[in-house]
Amino acid sequence: MDSNPIEMEASKTDNTTMMISSTTTITTTKTINISSSSSLSLSVSSSSSSSPSNLSRYESQKRRDWITFGQYLRNHRPPLSVSRCSGAHVIEFLRYLDQFGKTKVHTQLCPFYGQPNPPAPCPCPLRQAWGSLDALIGRLRAAFEENEGKSEANPFGARAVRIYLREIRDSQSKARGISYVKKKRKRPPRPPAFPPSSAT
């Protein structure tokens, strides 16, 4: 007995749907890739993610940072929600990122302490640079307000986080012999104002 063509087409459609569903399940596995260069980059790559192509570089980075911080909270023991996150948890997150740092921070016992260009290698630890952490906190602070809408409860703007970043800035400045103080730009002198000439 011949099979009904309509039933055969329906069967093919069902199989295709199952294959697509299976592929989606496989490709939604996310990989955290944390790297540091001139600025800290927390990237989450997923073949099933559909990020808008019209986002600016800053907005795309901010979105990836927010997703990665959410994953960090879910992997936390015990797991945490963003609404229960405090400034202490943010500082803990920043310390966690130090293991991925690429900036040499000399200890006070190191002979190259305070030298911006040491002449030889040393066993001092690698850390996240202060500038990278400061930029990261700025992006996460903005992302929190966009997603949670509670600026007064923003853990990234907590006083403890600001103090921690200030301490990192000062300690790295001394250890690396680099000044992080922004120099004020000198304004060009204004041309002298001449009194209006009176018509004779």
Steps between C-alpha positions, in 0.01 A plus 500: 500500500641841395565758766312824495731778361360751748584273791849449360553876475375546855740232617788679329399827662490341843845349450638834388352669804655242729837547335485877541395465862786263565747733334376792706545300820856418407603846390366682803798379702685815606873544544645767724811654351658760724797689370676822586687742280476876515145458621341213679284289269246255636358322199233233486478325164196301398411385151131537580526858627346760276660827604386800300759601243422868544635521856806715559823345626432637849143367509609156376776482762261614771254228404769229507628622837149488646441145374834383637439656840164322511675170430749574778212550744334175391828310549550664839471280808230548607348634176403867509246711319579848374242651734686354801845600378690746719817704470687222679400255226621745235840526671514122520432490125783745429742292707389192311594671173860552616585144400447603137707819530797585279640800686817446707458655845826503697503426871689723744770233534564498126812695388295642212233647727404842371677458165276544193741312273681223696818376329441133577212259575386439855262257675250768602134413439288603204189700577220681324601857428316769693383672182342180371316437827382859519360486145334163572325634810376796299342272240347267760363794695322627191378150412355453849293816474377399154397150610399554863399866496604566861787745501490542879556125546774470238777283655753620241466853631542399864746696710697184579558441128620858446742467794628165368566645153677799654725269701578296188584819311734629771675168562555429130618855443771459763591143399529577129636851530214638292287801583128459440424865573358666193684814405282802455510635151624853474250723334639712220534865601217718392584776255495844662173681466542831323253779574270580211643774284296818498409638162651840429 
